[in-house]
XYZ file of C-alpha atoms in Angstrom:
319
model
C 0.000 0.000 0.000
C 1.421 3.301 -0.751
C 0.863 6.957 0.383
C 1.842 10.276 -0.199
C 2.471 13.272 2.394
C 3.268 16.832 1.364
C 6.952 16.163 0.833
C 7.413 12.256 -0.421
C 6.052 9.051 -1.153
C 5.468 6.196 1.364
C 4.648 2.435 1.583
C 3.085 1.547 4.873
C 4.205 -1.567 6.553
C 2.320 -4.654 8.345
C 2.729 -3.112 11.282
C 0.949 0.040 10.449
C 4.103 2.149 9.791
C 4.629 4.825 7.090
C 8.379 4.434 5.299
C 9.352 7.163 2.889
C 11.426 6.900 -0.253
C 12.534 8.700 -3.069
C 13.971 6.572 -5.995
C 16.674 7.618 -8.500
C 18.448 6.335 -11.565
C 16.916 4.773 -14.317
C 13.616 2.904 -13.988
C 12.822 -0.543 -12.076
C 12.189 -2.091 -15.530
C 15.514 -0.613 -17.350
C 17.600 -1.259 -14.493
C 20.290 -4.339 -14.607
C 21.252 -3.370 -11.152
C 19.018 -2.656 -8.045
C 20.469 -1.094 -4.957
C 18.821 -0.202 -1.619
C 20.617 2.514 0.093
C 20.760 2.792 3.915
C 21.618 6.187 5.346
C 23.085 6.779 8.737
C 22.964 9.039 11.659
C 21.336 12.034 11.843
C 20.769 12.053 7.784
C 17.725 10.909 5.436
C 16.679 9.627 2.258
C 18.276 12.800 0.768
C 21.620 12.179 1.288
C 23.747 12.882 -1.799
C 25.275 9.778 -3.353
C 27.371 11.884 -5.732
C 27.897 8.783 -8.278
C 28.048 10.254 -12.240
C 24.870 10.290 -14.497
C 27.192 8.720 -17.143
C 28.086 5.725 -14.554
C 24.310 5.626 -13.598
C 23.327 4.678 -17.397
C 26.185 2.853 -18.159
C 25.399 0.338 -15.896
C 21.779 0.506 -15.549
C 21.616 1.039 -11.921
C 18.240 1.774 -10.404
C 18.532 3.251 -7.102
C 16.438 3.326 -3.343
C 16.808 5.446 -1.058
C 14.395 5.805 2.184
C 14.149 7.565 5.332
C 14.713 4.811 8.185
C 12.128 4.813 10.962
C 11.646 8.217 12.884
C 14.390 9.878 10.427
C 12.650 12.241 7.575
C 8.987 11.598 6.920
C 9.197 8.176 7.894
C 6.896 7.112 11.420
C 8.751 6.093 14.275
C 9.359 2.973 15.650
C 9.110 2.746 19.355
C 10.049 -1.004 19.215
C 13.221 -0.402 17.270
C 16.204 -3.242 17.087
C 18.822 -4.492 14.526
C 16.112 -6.883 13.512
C 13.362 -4.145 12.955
C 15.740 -2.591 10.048
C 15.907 -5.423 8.463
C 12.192 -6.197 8.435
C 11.943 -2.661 7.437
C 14.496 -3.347 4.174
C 12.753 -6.764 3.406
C 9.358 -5.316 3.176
C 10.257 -1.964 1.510
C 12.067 -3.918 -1.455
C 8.638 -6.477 -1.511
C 6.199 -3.176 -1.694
C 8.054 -1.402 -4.569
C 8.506 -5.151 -6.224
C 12.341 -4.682 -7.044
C 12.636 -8.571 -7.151
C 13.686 -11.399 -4.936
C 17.729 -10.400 -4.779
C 19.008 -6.292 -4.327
C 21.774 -5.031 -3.585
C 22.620 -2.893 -0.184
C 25.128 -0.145 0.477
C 24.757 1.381 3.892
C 26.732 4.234 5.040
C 28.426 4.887 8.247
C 25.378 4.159 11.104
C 23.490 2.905 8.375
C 26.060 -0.564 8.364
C 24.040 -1.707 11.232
C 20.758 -2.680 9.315
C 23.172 -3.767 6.374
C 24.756 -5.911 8.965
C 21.799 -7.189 9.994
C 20.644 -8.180 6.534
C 23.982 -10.566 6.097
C 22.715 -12.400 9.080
C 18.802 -12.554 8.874
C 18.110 -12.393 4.765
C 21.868 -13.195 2.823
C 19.798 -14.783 0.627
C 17.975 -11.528 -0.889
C 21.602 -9.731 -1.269
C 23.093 -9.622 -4.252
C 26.381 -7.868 -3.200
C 26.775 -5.285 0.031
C 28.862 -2.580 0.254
C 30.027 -1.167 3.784
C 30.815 3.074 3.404
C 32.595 4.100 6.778
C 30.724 1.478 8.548
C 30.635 2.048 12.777
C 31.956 -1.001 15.017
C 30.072 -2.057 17.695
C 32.615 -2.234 20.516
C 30.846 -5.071 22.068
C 31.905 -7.210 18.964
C 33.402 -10.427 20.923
C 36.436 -10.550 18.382
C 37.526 -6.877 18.795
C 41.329 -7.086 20.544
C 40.560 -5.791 24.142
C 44.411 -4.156 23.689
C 42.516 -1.824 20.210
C 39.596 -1.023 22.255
C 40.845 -0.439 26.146
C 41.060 2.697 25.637
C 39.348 4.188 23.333
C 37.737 7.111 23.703
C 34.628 6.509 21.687
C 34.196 3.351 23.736
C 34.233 5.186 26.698
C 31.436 8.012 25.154
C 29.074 4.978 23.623
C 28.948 3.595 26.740
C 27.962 6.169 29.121
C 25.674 7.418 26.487
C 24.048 4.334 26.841
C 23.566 3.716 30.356
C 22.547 7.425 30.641
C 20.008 6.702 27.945
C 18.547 3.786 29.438
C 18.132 5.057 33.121
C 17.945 9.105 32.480
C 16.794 9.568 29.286
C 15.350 13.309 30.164
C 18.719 13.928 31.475
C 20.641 12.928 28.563
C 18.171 15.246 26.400
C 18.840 18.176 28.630
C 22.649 18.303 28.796
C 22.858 17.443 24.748
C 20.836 20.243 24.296
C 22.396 22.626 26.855
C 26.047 21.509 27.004
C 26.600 19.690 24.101
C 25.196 22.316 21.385
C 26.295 25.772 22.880
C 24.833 27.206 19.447
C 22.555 26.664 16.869
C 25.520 24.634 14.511
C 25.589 21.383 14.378
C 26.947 18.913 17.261
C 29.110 17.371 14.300
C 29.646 19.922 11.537
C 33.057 21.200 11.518
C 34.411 19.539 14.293
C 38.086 18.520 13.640
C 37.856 16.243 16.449
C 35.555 14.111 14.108
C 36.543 15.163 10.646
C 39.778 15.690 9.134
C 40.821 18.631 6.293
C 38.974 16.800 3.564
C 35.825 16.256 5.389
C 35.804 19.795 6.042
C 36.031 21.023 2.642
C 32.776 18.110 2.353
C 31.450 19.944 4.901
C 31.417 23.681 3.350
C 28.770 22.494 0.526
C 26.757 20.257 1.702
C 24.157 20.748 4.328
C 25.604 18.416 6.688
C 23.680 16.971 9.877
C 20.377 18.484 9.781
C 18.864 16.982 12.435
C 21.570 17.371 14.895
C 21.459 20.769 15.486
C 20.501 22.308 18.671
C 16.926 23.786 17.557
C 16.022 20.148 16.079
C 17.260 18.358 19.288
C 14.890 20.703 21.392
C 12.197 18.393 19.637
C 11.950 15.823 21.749
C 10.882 13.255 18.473
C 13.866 14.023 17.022
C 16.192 13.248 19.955
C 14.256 10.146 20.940
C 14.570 8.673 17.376
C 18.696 9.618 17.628
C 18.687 7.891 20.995
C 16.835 4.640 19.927
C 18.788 4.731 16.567
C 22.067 5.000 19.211
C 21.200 2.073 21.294
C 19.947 -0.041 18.431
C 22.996 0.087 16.846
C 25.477 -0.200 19.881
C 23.596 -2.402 22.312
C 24.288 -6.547 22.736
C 23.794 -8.109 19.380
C 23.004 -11.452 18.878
C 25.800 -11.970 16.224
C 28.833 -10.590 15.067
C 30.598 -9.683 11.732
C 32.635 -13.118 12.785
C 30.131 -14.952 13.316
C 28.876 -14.643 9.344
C 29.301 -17.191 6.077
C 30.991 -14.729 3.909
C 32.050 -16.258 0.514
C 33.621 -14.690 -2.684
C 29.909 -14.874 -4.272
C 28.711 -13.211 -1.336
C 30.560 -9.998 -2.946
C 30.739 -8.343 0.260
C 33.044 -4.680 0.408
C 34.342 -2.052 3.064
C 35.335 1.538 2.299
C 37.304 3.239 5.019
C 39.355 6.010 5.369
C 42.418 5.799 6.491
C 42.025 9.373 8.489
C 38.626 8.211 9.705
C 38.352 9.842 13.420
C 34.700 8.637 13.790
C 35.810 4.481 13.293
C 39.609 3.948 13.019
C 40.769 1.904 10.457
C 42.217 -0.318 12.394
C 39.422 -1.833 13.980
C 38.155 -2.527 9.872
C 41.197 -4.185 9.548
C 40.210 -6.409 12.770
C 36.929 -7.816 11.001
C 39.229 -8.470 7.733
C 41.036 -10.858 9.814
C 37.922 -12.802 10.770
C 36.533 -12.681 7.066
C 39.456 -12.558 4.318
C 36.993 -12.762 1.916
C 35.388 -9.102 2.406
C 36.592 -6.834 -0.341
C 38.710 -3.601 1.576
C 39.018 -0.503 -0.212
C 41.108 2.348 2.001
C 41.114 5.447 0.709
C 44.381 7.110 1.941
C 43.453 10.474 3.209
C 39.752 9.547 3.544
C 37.946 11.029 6.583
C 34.582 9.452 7.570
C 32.904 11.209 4.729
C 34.669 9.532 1.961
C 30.683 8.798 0.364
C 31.032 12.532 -0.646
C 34.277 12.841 -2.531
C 34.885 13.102 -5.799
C 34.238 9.758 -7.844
C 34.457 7.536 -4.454
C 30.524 6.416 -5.554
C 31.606 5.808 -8.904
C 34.615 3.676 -7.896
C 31.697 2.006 -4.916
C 29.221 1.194 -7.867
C 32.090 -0.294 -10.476
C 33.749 -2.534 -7.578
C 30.447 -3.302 -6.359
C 28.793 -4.040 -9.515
C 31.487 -5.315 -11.761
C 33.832 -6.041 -9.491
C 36.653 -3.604 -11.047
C 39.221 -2.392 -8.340
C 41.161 0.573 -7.879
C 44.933 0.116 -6.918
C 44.878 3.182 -5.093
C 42.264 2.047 -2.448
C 44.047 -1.485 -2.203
C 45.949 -1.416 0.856
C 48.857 -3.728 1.747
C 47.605 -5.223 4.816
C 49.906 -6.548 7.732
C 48.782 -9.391 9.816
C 49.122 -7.051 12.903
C 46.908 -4.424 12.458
């Protein structure tokens, strides 16, 4: 069943849900190549994937992008879980009928519902492709030596024990210490982006949702929280834990500057699955999707499986 509000078109779910999309590329019945696209945190459905017209049509790629629950025009969901997403992705590509097998690329906090996919329906996936993908620090297989002490460990968790026992707390000293202006919490912060991703930065719009006006709306900050916990919280699984093959066609893009997920910790799931496709990009921040021709060179290793010398790293067995 589908719907339209002022602003987009929705399919509403079993459950009663609204889910919002916008489509791009060619058509569902041109297209040789089908690709759901899972945005991360604080963003929407119209996040720029910057990939060429002229790759677009080359290739024949049709392409989905939707507002995951709470984000955009999209209704909340106050049951959200790794498994949720998922359900969410299975039905959305059954509603707009773009076939039995898709492929996924999700981007940065969006690699938790892609994640999630690999576990609970590998066998819709053509190919998945991971775009500064977070870690979940409670990953068994993560060296305790990487992880001891990390700072970002150490913010995750008290973030989520706040969030679970003082949730209006947590709101109130986001909103007041956090944000001491009306930027964003993230935008233009070198301790989270490095010279390129400023430049990024400068022309695009950024984290819309995370700035200190749209955090005073308490729907906005509870669907950040739940997204949060969701994606950090005790999973039943791990990256480890997965049947990766060659035919799963299964890639990572990291920069090697990333100060949001170190590249490091990448390195640590390569170790577990040798058969994941890594692509580093050497001076890549965390917002490597918006560079110039870094979704061109996604969409050609994805879909053809061409590679790119430059992002080949030579990996060392201690990473």
């Amino acid at each position: 069943m589908e719907d339209s509000c002022a602003n987009s078109n929705r399919v509403k779910l079993r459950d009663g849900r609204f889910l919002a999309y916008r489509e791009s590329g060619v058509s569902k019945q041109e297209a040789k190549y089908k690709i759901i696209l899972v945005h991360g945190f604080g963003s929407s459905k119209d996040m720029n994937f910057s990939a060429s017209k002229e790759v677009i049509q080359e290739l024949g790629v049709y392409l989905l992008f939707y507002d995951r629950s709470g984000y955009g025009d999209s209704d909340a969901n106050t049951k959200r879980s790794l498994k949720s997403e998922v359900d969410d992705i299975s039905e959305l590509a059954d509603q707009l009928e773009i076939g039995p097998k898709f492929y996924l690329i999700g981007i940065s906090m969006g690699s938790y519902p892609t994640w999630g996919c690999l576990k609970h329906i590998p066998h819709r996936l053509s190919g998945v492709a991971f775009v500064a993908p977070v870690v979940n620090y409670r990953w068994p297989s993560l060296p305790k030596k990487l992880i001891k002490k990390d700072y970002r460990r150490g913010i995750i968790r008290w973030c989520l024990r706040i969030s679970r026992f003082a949730p209006g707390l947590l709101h109130w000293w986001v909103v007041q210490k956090v944000i001491p202006s009306n930027s964003s919490v993230l935008e233009s912060n070198p301790v989270y982006f490095n010279s390129h991703d400023m430049e990024v930065l400068k022309r695009t719009s950024g984290f819309p949702m995370l700035t200190k006006d749209k955090l005073r709306e308490r729907n906005v900050f509870d669907t950040l929280r739940d997204d949060l916990v969701a994606c950090f919280r005790q999973w039943d699984f791990e990256p480890a834990d997965l049947s990766i093959t060659q035919e799963s066609s299964v890639h990572i893009w990291q920069g090697k500057e990333d100060k949001v997920v170190p590249f490091q910790l990448q390195r640590c799931i390569l170790q577990k699955q040798p058969l994941i496709n890594y692509h580093e990009i050497p001076q890549g921040g965390h917002l490597i999707v918006h560079y110039d021709g870094t979704c061109d060179a996604i969409l050609r290793s994805l879909l053809l499986g061409e590679e790119h010398k430059l992002y080949k790293p030579v990996l060392e067995l201690n990473v």
